[in-house]
């Protein structure tokens, strides 16, 4: 039986450290408030005009490819998950293919969204291609550059203090070793609350929350500039979040989807060697850990250093845990995520 194994992982974070005190110079917030509510002490911001979502993804990918023991030309498919792409289109998949210099092989590139759940969705897709024998070396990347699009005024403080930049990558390959590899993935979504954690403009809705009646259609000024008055009034061009609703839903969905994956393959919480939760908020991870009765050494948290890096958070954490020697052959690793959409998912991997 063919399964997919993670043959190499890599991560990259920008060198610029932004502390909570740095943010409190820009907006009404404090180190105490941020740490108490989220556990975050600092995050990284990319260097504008030099680093992008793609360049960070490429840096992480090079490490993952090297650790997988292959050449970049061996990659036969690329999946790129991000909510902060370099361009509206084309997506980062083709850009990273070019940045890595593997255009000659003309391999397919797939861009996916799914925000904080992006990496779990991405490896699930890769897993299907590998199990069917379609591809043999799939590069999966999660990368984000949030710092370019956050609201640094008081109005955006609940969102801005949480997010950071970074990238993680993995190379997936087939394995026939009994019991090894991705054992199951579970993916879910519920669009009921799509706008509760969203970056909605500009978009085809043409106005803030699509309320064309209130704001009218965009107008052309001086023959070229579109003015979305509603968008400007309500700052629809920044991410917005209903924090309490996200928190309340996440603490239910995380344990639920982990349980679902465990039931799928017939294991119990005590069998998990390492849980890598999406780094949404330390308080959410602590809640999930308590609910599953997992000891500290079986849960990897690094949100304190990087904030929430959405699609990059799981591969960065996975890579750090592996580098620290906390993930070894035969270990049962659980990935779990929840985020905008709402989307959520889990994966159980025998390393
Ligand atoms: N600094 C200081 N005060 C802030 C602030 C900040 N950065 N952000 C919000 N506040 C204020 C609010 O304005 C509000 O003030 P008010 O009571 O005078 O109106 C107060 O703090 C409480 O706001 P609220 O949004 O209810 O706070 P909270 O206790 O729910 O904490 C979050 C806010 C965002 C930390 C919390 O809701 C959360 O972590 N939610 C989940 C977010 C998440 O994980 N997102 C990623 C999902 S993948």
Short mmCIF file of C-alpha atoms and ligand atoms in Angstrom, two decimals:
data_model
loop_
_atom_site.label_atom_id
_atom_site.label_comp_id
_atom_site.label_asym_id
_atom_site.label_seq_id
_atom_site.Cartn_x
_atom_site.Cartn_y
_atom_site.Cartn_z
CA UNK A 1 0.00 0.00 0.00
CA UNK A 2 1.35 3.44 -0.94
CA UNK A 3 1.12 6.23 1.60
CA UNK A 4 2.78 9.66 1.71
CA UNK A 5 5.53 10.50 4.14
CA UNK A 6 7.02 13.85 4.93
CA UNK A 7 10.58 13.40 3.69
CA UNK A 8 11.91 16.88 4.48
CA UNK A 9 10.81 20.04 6.28
CA UNK A 10 12.16 23.59 6.24
CA UNK A 11 11.20 26.98 7.55
CA UNK A 12 12.18 30.60 7.18
CA UNK A 13 11.35 33.62 9.29
CA UNK A 14 12.48 37.18 8.56
CA UNK A 15 15.21 38.58 10.81
CA UNK A 16 13.25 41.69 11.89
CA UNK A 17 11.78 41.15 15.35
CA UNK A 18 8.78 43.31 16.29
CA UNK A 19 7.96 43.26 19.99
CA UNK A 20 4.67 44.09 21.68
CA UNK A 21 6.30 47.29 22.95
CA UNK A 22 7.14 48.23 19.34
CA UNK A 23 3.44 47.90 18.45
CA UNK A 24 2.35 49.90 21.48
CA UNK A 25 4.19 52.88 19.96
CA UNK A 26 1.86 52.71 16.95
CA UNK A 27 -1.47 51.90 18.61
CA UNK A 28 -3.18 51.85 21.99
CA UNK A 29 -2.10 48.45 23.26
CA UNK A 30 0.36 46.96 25.73
CA UNK A 31 2.71 44.03 26.17
CA UNK A 32 0.62 42.95 29.15
CA UNK A 33 -2.67 42.93 27.19
CA UNK A 34 -1.21 41.01 24.26
CA UNK A 35 0.61 38.41 26.36
CA UNK A 36 -2.31 37.83 28.68
CA UNK A 37 -4.85 37.37 25.83
CA UNK A 38 -2.69 35.59 23.24
CA UNK A 39 0.66 34.50 24.72
CA UNK A 40 2.48 36.42 21.96
CA UNK A 41 5.69 38.23 22.95
CA UNK A 42 7.01 39.15 19.52
CA UNK A 43 6.61 38.41 15.82
CA UNK A 44 8.72 38.75 12.67
CA UNK A 45 8.11 41.25 9.86
CA UNK A 46 9.52 40.78 6.38
CA UNK A 47 11.75 43.41 4.84
CA UNK A 48 9.54 45.43 2.49
CA UNK A 49 10.53 45.46 -1.19
CA UNK A 50 13.07 42.70 -0.59
CA UNK A 51 11.10 39.84 0.94
CA UNK A 52 7.71 38.60 -0.20
CA UNK A 53 5.47 35.64 0.48
CA UNK A 54 7.17 33.90 -2.44
CA UNK A 55 10.78 34.63 -1.44
CA UNK A 56 10.14 33.41 2.09
CA UNK A 57 8.39 30.30 0.73
CA UNK A 58 11.34 29.64 -1.58
CA UNK A 59 13.83 29.89 1.31
CA UNK A 60 11.85 27.36 3.36
CA UNK A 61 11.43 25.12 0.29
CA UNK A 62 15.18 24.96 -0.42
CA UNK A 63 15.79 23.56 3.07
CA UNK A 64 12.95 21.03 2.78
CA UNK A 65 14.20 19.85 -0.64
CA UNK A 66 17.72 19.47 0.68
CA UNK A 67 16.57 17.51 3.73
CA UNK A 68 14.45 15.25 1.53
CA UNK A 69 17.69 14.29 -0.22
CA UNK A 70 16.49 15.29 -3.68
CA UNK A 71 17.33 17.93 -6.27
CA UNK A 72 14.92 20.74 -7.06
CA UNK A 73 14.44 19.21 -10.54
CA UNK A 74 12.95 16.11 -8.87
CA UNK A 75 9.94 18.12 -7.64
CA UNK A 76 6.99 17.05 -9.79
CA UNK A 77 4.20 19.18 -8.28
CA UNK A 78 3.92 22.30 -6.13
CA UNK A 79 1.11 23.27 -3.77
CA UNK A 80 1.26 26.77 -2.26
CA UNK A 81 -1.05 27.85 0.57
CA UNK A 82 -1.33 31.52 1.47
CA UNK A 83 -3.83 34.29 2.17
CA UNK A 84 -1.26 37.01 1.50
CA UNK A 85 0.02 36.34 -2.03
CA UNK A 86 2.49 38.56 -3.88
CA UNK A 87 -0.12 39.29 -6.54
CA UNK A 88 -3.90 39.05 -6.78
CA UNK A 89 -3.07 36.72 -9.67
CA UNK A 90 -1.14 34.69 -10.70
CA UNK A 91 -0.65 32.86 -7.43
CA UNK A 92 2.57 32.15 -5.55
CA UNK A 93 2.83 28.59 -6.95
CA UNK A 94 4.24 29.70 -10.30
CA UNK A 95 6.28 32.44 -8.66
CA UNK A 96 8.00 30.01 -6.33
CA UNK A 97 8.56 27.58 -9.20
CA UNK A 98 10.40 30.41 -10.99
CA UNK A 99 12.22 31.55 -7.84
CA UNK A 100 13.51 28.02 -7.26
CA UNK A 101 14.61 27.79 -10.88
CA UNK A 102 12.56 24.72 -11.74
CA UNK A 103 10.68 26.16 -14.68
CA UNK A 104 12.41 23.79 -17.13
CA UNK A 105 10.41 20.79 -15.95
CA UNK A 106 7.11 22.69 -16.34
CA UNK A 107 5.63 20.99 -13.26
CA UNK A 108 2.08 21.86 -12.23
CA UNK A 109 1.54 24.49 -9.53
CA UNK A 110 -1.58 24.67 -7.42
CA UNK A 111 -2.49 27.64 -5.22
CA UNK A 112 -4.85 27.16 -2.36
CA UNK A 113 -6.34 29.51 0.24
CA UNK A 114 -7.99 27.99 3.33
CA UNK A 115 -6.11 30.52 5.48
CA UNK A 116 -4.99 29.03 8.82
CA UNK A 117 -6.06 25.56 7.68
CA UNK A 118 -4.12 25.94 4.42
CA UNK A 119 -1.25 23.60 5.24
CA UNK A 120 -3.52 20.77 6.42
CA UNK A 121 -5.64 21.08 3.27
CA UNK A 122 -2.44 21.23 1.17
CA UNK A 123 -0.89 18.04 2.53
CA UNK A 124 -4.23 16.28 2.22
CA UNK A 125 -4.33 17.18 -1.50
CA UNK A 126 -0.69 16.14 -1.93
CA UNK A 127 -1.45 12.86 -0.16
CA UNK A 128 -4.17 11.99 -2.70
CA UNK A 129 -1.80 12.57 -5.63
CA UNK A 130 0.90 10.43 -4.04
CA UNK A 131 -1.38 7.54 -3.03
CA UNK A 132 -2.65 7.30 -6.59
CA UNK A 133 0.92 7.24 -7.92
CA UNK A 134 0.47 10.48 -9.86
CA UNK A 135 3.45 12.32 -8.30
CA UNK A 136 6.52 11.30 -6.31
CA UNK A 137 8.01 14.51 -4.89
CA UNK A 138 5.42 17.13 -4.01
CA UNK A 139 6.57 20.43 -2.58
CA UNK A 140 4.03 21.89 -0.15
CA UNK A 141 4.53 25.45 1.07
CA UNK A 142 2.68 27.64 3.57
CA UNK A 143 3.90 31.23 3.57
CA UNK A 144 2.51 34.56 4.74
CA UNK A 145 3.47 38.21 4.72
CA UNK A 146 0.82 39.77 6.93
CA UNK A 147 2.80 42.86 7.82
CA UNK A 148 2.08 44.44 4.42
CA UNK A 149 -1.67 44.64 4.98
CA UNK A 150 -2.45 45.24 8.65
CA UNK A 151 -4.21 48.23 10.17
CA UNK A 152 -1.70 49.84 12.52
CA UNK A 153 -4.27 52.26 13.96
CA UNK A 154 -6.25 51.60 17.17
CA UNK A 155 -9.14 50.34 15.06
CA UNK A 156 -7.16 47.34 13.85
CA UNK A 157 -5.35 46.49 17.07
CA UNK A 158 -7.29 43.29 17.88
CA UNK A 159 -6.09 41.77 14.59
CA UNK A 160 -2.72 43.43 14.08
CA UNK A 161 -1.13 42.33 17.35
CA UNK A 162 -1.80 38.68 16.52
CA UNK A 163 -0.25 38.19 13.09
CA UNK A 164 3.33 37.74 11.89
CA UNK A 165 5.30 36.78 8.79
CA UNK A 166 7.10 33.54 7.92
CA UNK A 167 7.13 30.41 5.81
CA UNK A 168 7.33 26.65 6.15
CA UNK A 169 7.65 23.87 3.61
CA UNK A 170 7.58 20.10 3.30
CA UNK A 171 8.41 17.55 0.63
CA UNK A 172 6.01 14.61 0.44
CA UNK A 173 7.11 11.30 -1.06
CA UNK A 174 5.60 7.84 -1.36
CA UNK A 175 6.37 5.19 1.25
CA UNK A 176 5.48 1.51 1.32
CA UNK A 177 6.87 0.92 4.80
CA UNK A 178 3.99 -0.67 6.77
CA UNK A 179 2.24 1.80 9.05
CA UNK A 180 4.35 4.80 7.98
CA UNK A 181 3.16 8.09 6.51
CA UNK A 182 -0.02 10.15 6.51
CA UNK A 183 -2.61 7.84 8.05
CA UNK A 184 -5.61 10.13 7.73
CA UNK A 185 -6.62 13.72 7.05
CA UNK A 186 -9.97 15.26 7.93
CA UNK A 187 -11.08 18.53 6.31
CA UNK A 188 -14.06 20.72 7.20
CA UNK A 189 -15.59 24.11 6.51
CA UNK A 190 -18.68 26.13 7.39
CA UNK A 191 -19.19 29.32 5.40
CA UNK A 192 -21.90 30.63 7.75
CA UNK A 193 -19.41 32.98 9.40
CA UNK A 194 -17.24 33.75 6.36
CA UNK A 195 -17.08 37.50 7.08
CA UNK A 196 -16.27 37.12 10.79
CA UNK A 197 -12.58 36.61 10.01
CA UNK A 198 -11.97 38.10 6.62
CA UNK A 199 -10.16 40.48 4.35
CA UNK A 200 -13.02 41.32 2.04
CA UNK A 201 -11.98 44.15 -0.23
CA UNK A 202 -11.28 44.77 -2.96
CA UNK A 203 -13.47 42.02 -4.34
CA UNK A 204 -16.19 41.32 -6.87
CA UNK A 205 -18.83 42.33 -4.32
CA UNK A 206 -17.93 45.90 -5.25
CA UNK A 207 -18.43 47.47 -1.84
CA UNK A 208 -18.12 46.87 1.84
CA UNK A 209 -20.00 43.64 2.59
CA UNK A 210 -21.38 43.88 -0.94
CA UNK A 211 -23.82 46.59 0.15
CA UNK A 212 -24.10 48.21 -3.26
CA UNK A 213 -27.46 49.81 -2.38
CA UNK A 214 -25.89 51.74 0.47
CA UNK A 215 -22.61 52.62 -1.18
CA UNK A 216 -23.35 52.46 -4.88
CA UNK A 217 -21.11 51.02 -7.53
CA UNK A 218 -17.48 52.08 -7.68
CA UNK A 219 -16.94 55.27 -9.60
CA UNK A 220 -14.20 56.24 -11.97
CA UNK A 221 -12.52 59.48 -11.03
CA UNK A 222 -10.25 61.28 -13.45
CA UNK A 223 -10.82 58.46 -15.84
CA UNK A 224 -8.81 55.93 -13.87
CA UNK A 225 -9.19 55.77 -10.10
CA UNK A 226 -11.91 53.64 -8.57
CA UNK A 227 -13.34 55.06 -5.36
CA UNK A 228 -15.03 52.62 -3.01
CA UNK A 229 -16.33 55.11 -0.49
CA UNK A 230 -17.85 52.48 1.79
CA UNK A 231 -14.66 50.56 1.71
CA UNK A 232 -12.65 53.59 2.72
CA UNK A 233 -15.10 54.59 5.47
CA UNK A 234 -15.16 51.19 7.06
CA UNK A 235 -11.59 50.16 6.31
CA UNK A 236 -12.75 47.08 4.44
CA UNK A 237 -9.31 46.85 2.92
CA UNK A 238 -7.90 45.54 6.20
CA UNK A 239 -8.53 42.16 7.80
CA UNK A 240 -11.33 42.15 10.36
CA UNK A 241 -12.01 39.57 13.03
CA UNK A 242 -14.73 38.78 15.50
CA UNK A 243 -12.19 37.55 18.07
CA UNK A 244 -14.59 36.16 20.68
CA UNK A 245 -16.55 34.15 18.06
CA UNK A 246 -13.33 32.79 16.54
CA UNK A 247 -12.09 31.79 19.99
CA UNK A 248 -15.38 30.14 21.00
CA UNK A 249 -15.64 28.14 17.77
CA UNK A 250 -11.97 27.17 17.62
CA UNK A 251 -11.94 25.57 21.07
CA UNK A 252 -14.82 23.32 20.00
CA UNK A 253 -13.60 22.45 16.49
CA UNK A 254 -9.94 21.70 17.35
CA UNK A 255 -10.68 18.83 19.76
CA UNK A 256 -13.56 17.61 17.59
CA UNK A 257 -11.47 17.24 14.43
CA UNK A 258 -8.56 15.65 16.30
CA UNK A 259 -10.96 13.11 17.80
CA UNK A 260 -12.39 12.44 14.36
CA UNK A 261 -8.92 11.63 12.99
CA UNK A 262 -8.11 9.40 15.98
CA UNK A 263 -11.39 7.51 15.55
CA UNK A 264 -10.62 7.11 11.87
CA UNK A 265 -7.48 5.09 12.52
CA UNK A 266 -8.38 3.66 15.92
CA UNK A 267 -5.92 5.44 18.22
CA UNK A 268 -6.34 7.35 21.48
CA UNK A 269 -4.91 10.59 22.79
CA UNK A 270 -2.26 8.70 24.74
CA UNK A 271 -0.91 7.38 21.41
CA UNK A 272 -0.09 10.88 20.12
CA UNK A 273 3.60 11.68 20.48
CA UNK A 274 3.44 15.27 19.25
CA UNK A 275 0.54 17.64 18.63
CA UNK A 276 1.33 20.56 16.33
CA UNK A 277 -1.66 22.88 16.60
CA UNK A 278 -2.02 25.84 14.27
CA UNK A 279 -0.60 28.72 16.29
CA UNK A 280 -3.77 30.81 16.51
CA UNK A 281 -3.54 31.90 20.10
CA UNK A 282 -1.65 30.27 22.98
CA UNK A 283 -4.85 30.26 25.06
CA UNK A 284 -6.62 28.22 22.37
CA UNK A 285 -3.75 25.70 22.22
CA UNK A 286 -3.69 25.43 26.02
CA UNK A 287 -7.43 24.81 26.06
CA UNK A 288 -7.07 22.04 23.45
CA UNK A 289 -4.12 20.50 25.31
CA UNK A 290 -6.13 20.40 28.53
CA UNK A 291 -9.18 18.95 26.82
CA UNK A 292 -7.06 16.16 25.33
CA UNK A 293 -5.09 15.68 28.59
CA UNK A 294 -1.75 15.96 26.78
CA UNK A 295 1.42 16.74 28.76
CA UNK A 296 3.45 19.87 27.86
CA UNK A 297 6.18 17.89 26.10
CA UNK A 298 3.66 16.54 23.59
CA UNK A 299 2.45 19.92 22.34
CA UNK A 300 4.58 22.30 20.28
CA UNK A 301 3.92 26.01 20.76
CA UNK A 302 5.98 28.80 19.25
CA UNK A 303 3.38 31.56 18.89
CA UNK A 304 5.26 33.42 21.63
CA UNK A 305 8.07 34.13 19.11
CA UNK A 306 6.25 34.39 15.79
CA UNK A 307 2.61 35.31 16.42
CA UNK A 308 0.02 33.71 14.15
CA UNK A 309 1.50 33.07 10.70
CA UNK A 310 -1.68 31.38 9.36
CA UNK A 311 -0.77 28.90 6.59
CA UNK A 312 2.89 28.97 7.64
CA UNK A 313 2.32 28.28 11.32
CA UNK A 314 2.03 24.47 11.19
CA UNK A 315 5.03 23.86 8.89
CA UNK A 316 7.19 26.28 10.89
CA UNK A 317 6.23 24.54 14.14
CA UNK A 318 6.62 21.08 12.61
CA UNK A 319 10.07 22.00 11.35
CA UNK A 320 11.15 23.44 14.70
CA UNK A 321 9.91 20.39 16.58
CA UNK A 322 11.77 18.10 14.16
CA UNK A 323 14.95 20.19 14.41
CA UNK A 324 14.72 20.00 18.21
CA UNK A 325 14.69 16.19 17.97
CA UNK A 326 11.14 15.97 19.29
CA UNK A 327 9.82 14.11 16.25
CA UNK A 328 11.47 10.79 15.44
CA UNK A 329 10.81 7.84 13.19
CA UNK A 330 7.76 5.90 14.35
CA UNK A 331 6.24 8.84 16.27
CA UNK A 332 2.57 9.64 15.81
CA UNK A 333 2.29 13.32 14.92
CA UNK A 334 -1.01 15.16 14.91
CA UNK A 335 -1.54 18.40 12.96
CA UNK A 336 -4.70 20.40 13.62
CA UNK A 337 -5.91 23.78 12.42
CA UNK A 338 -8.85 26.16 12.56
CA UNK A 339 -9.30 29.51 10.87
CA UNK A 340 -11.04 31.87 8.51
CA UNK A 341 -13.85 30.42 6.43
CA UNK A 342 -14.46 28.95 8.94
CA UNK A 343 -12.24 26.05 7.90
CA UNK A 344 -10.68 23.40 10.07
CA UNK A 345 -8.88 20.10 9.69
CA UNK A 346 -6.48 17.55 11.10
CA UNK A 347 -3.90 15.02 10.00
CA UNK A 348 -2.34 12.04 11.74
CA UNK A 349 1.09 11.07 10.50
CA UNK A 350 3.28 8.13 11.51
CA UNK A 351 6.75 9.64 11.05
N1 LIG B 1 -4.79 46.02 22.94
C1 LIG B 1 -5.54 46.53 23.90
N2 LIG B 1 -6.89 46.42 23.92
C2 LIG B 1 -7.46 45.75 22.92
C3 LIG B 1 -6.71 45.19 21.87
C4 LIG B 1 -5.31 45.34 21.91
N3 LIG B 1 -4.51 44.83 20.96
N4 LIG B 1 -7.56 44.56 21.01
C5 LIG B 1 -8.79 44.73 21.50
N5 LIG B 1 -8.74 45.44 22.65
C6 LIG B 1 -9.83 45.85 23.51
C7 LIG B 1 -11.15 45.93 22.80
O1 LIG B 1 -11.28 47.16 22.12
C8 LIG B 1 -12.13 45.79 23.93
O2 LIG B 1 -12.23 47.02 24.57
P1 LIG B 1 -13.65 47.50 25.20
O3 LIG B 1 -13.99 46.47 26.23
O4 LIG B 1 -13.32 48.83 25.76
O5 LIG B 1 -14.60 47.51 24.05
C9 LIG B 1 -11.43 44.82 24.87
O6 LIG B 1 -10.03 44.85 24.51
C10 LIG B 1 -11.93 43.41 24.79
O7 LIG B 1 -12.07 43.07 23.41
P2 LIG B 1 -12.41 41.63 22.94
O8 LIG B 1 -12.30 41.54 21.45
O9 LIG B 1 -13.70 41.18 23.58
O10 LIG B 1 -11.18 40.87 23.62
P3 LIG B 1 -10.96 39.36 23.87
O11 LIG B 1 -10.77 39.15 25.31
O12 LIG B 1 -11.92 38.50 23.13
O13 LIG B 1 -9.54 39.18 23.18
C11 LIG B 1 -8.62 38.40 21.14
C12 LIG B 1 -9.36 39.52 21.82
C13 LIG B 1 -8.51 38.78 19.67
C14 LIG B 1 -7.25 38.26 21.75
C15 LIG B 1 -9.43 37.09 21.34
O14 LIG B 1 -10.76 37.28 21.00
C16 LIG B 1 -8.87 35.97 20.51
O15 LIG B 1 -7.74 35.58 20.67
N6 LIG B 1 -9.68 35.40 19.64
C17 LIG B 1 -9.22 34.38 18.74
C18 LIG B 1 -8.41 35.02 17.69
C19 LIG B 1 -7.68 34.07 16.86
O16 LIG B 1 -7.22 33.04 17.31
N7 LIG B 1 -7.55 34.42 15.60
C20 LIG B 1 -6.87 33.65 14.67
C21 LIG B 1 -7.73 32.55 14.25
S1 LIG B 1 -6.93 31.51 13.20
#
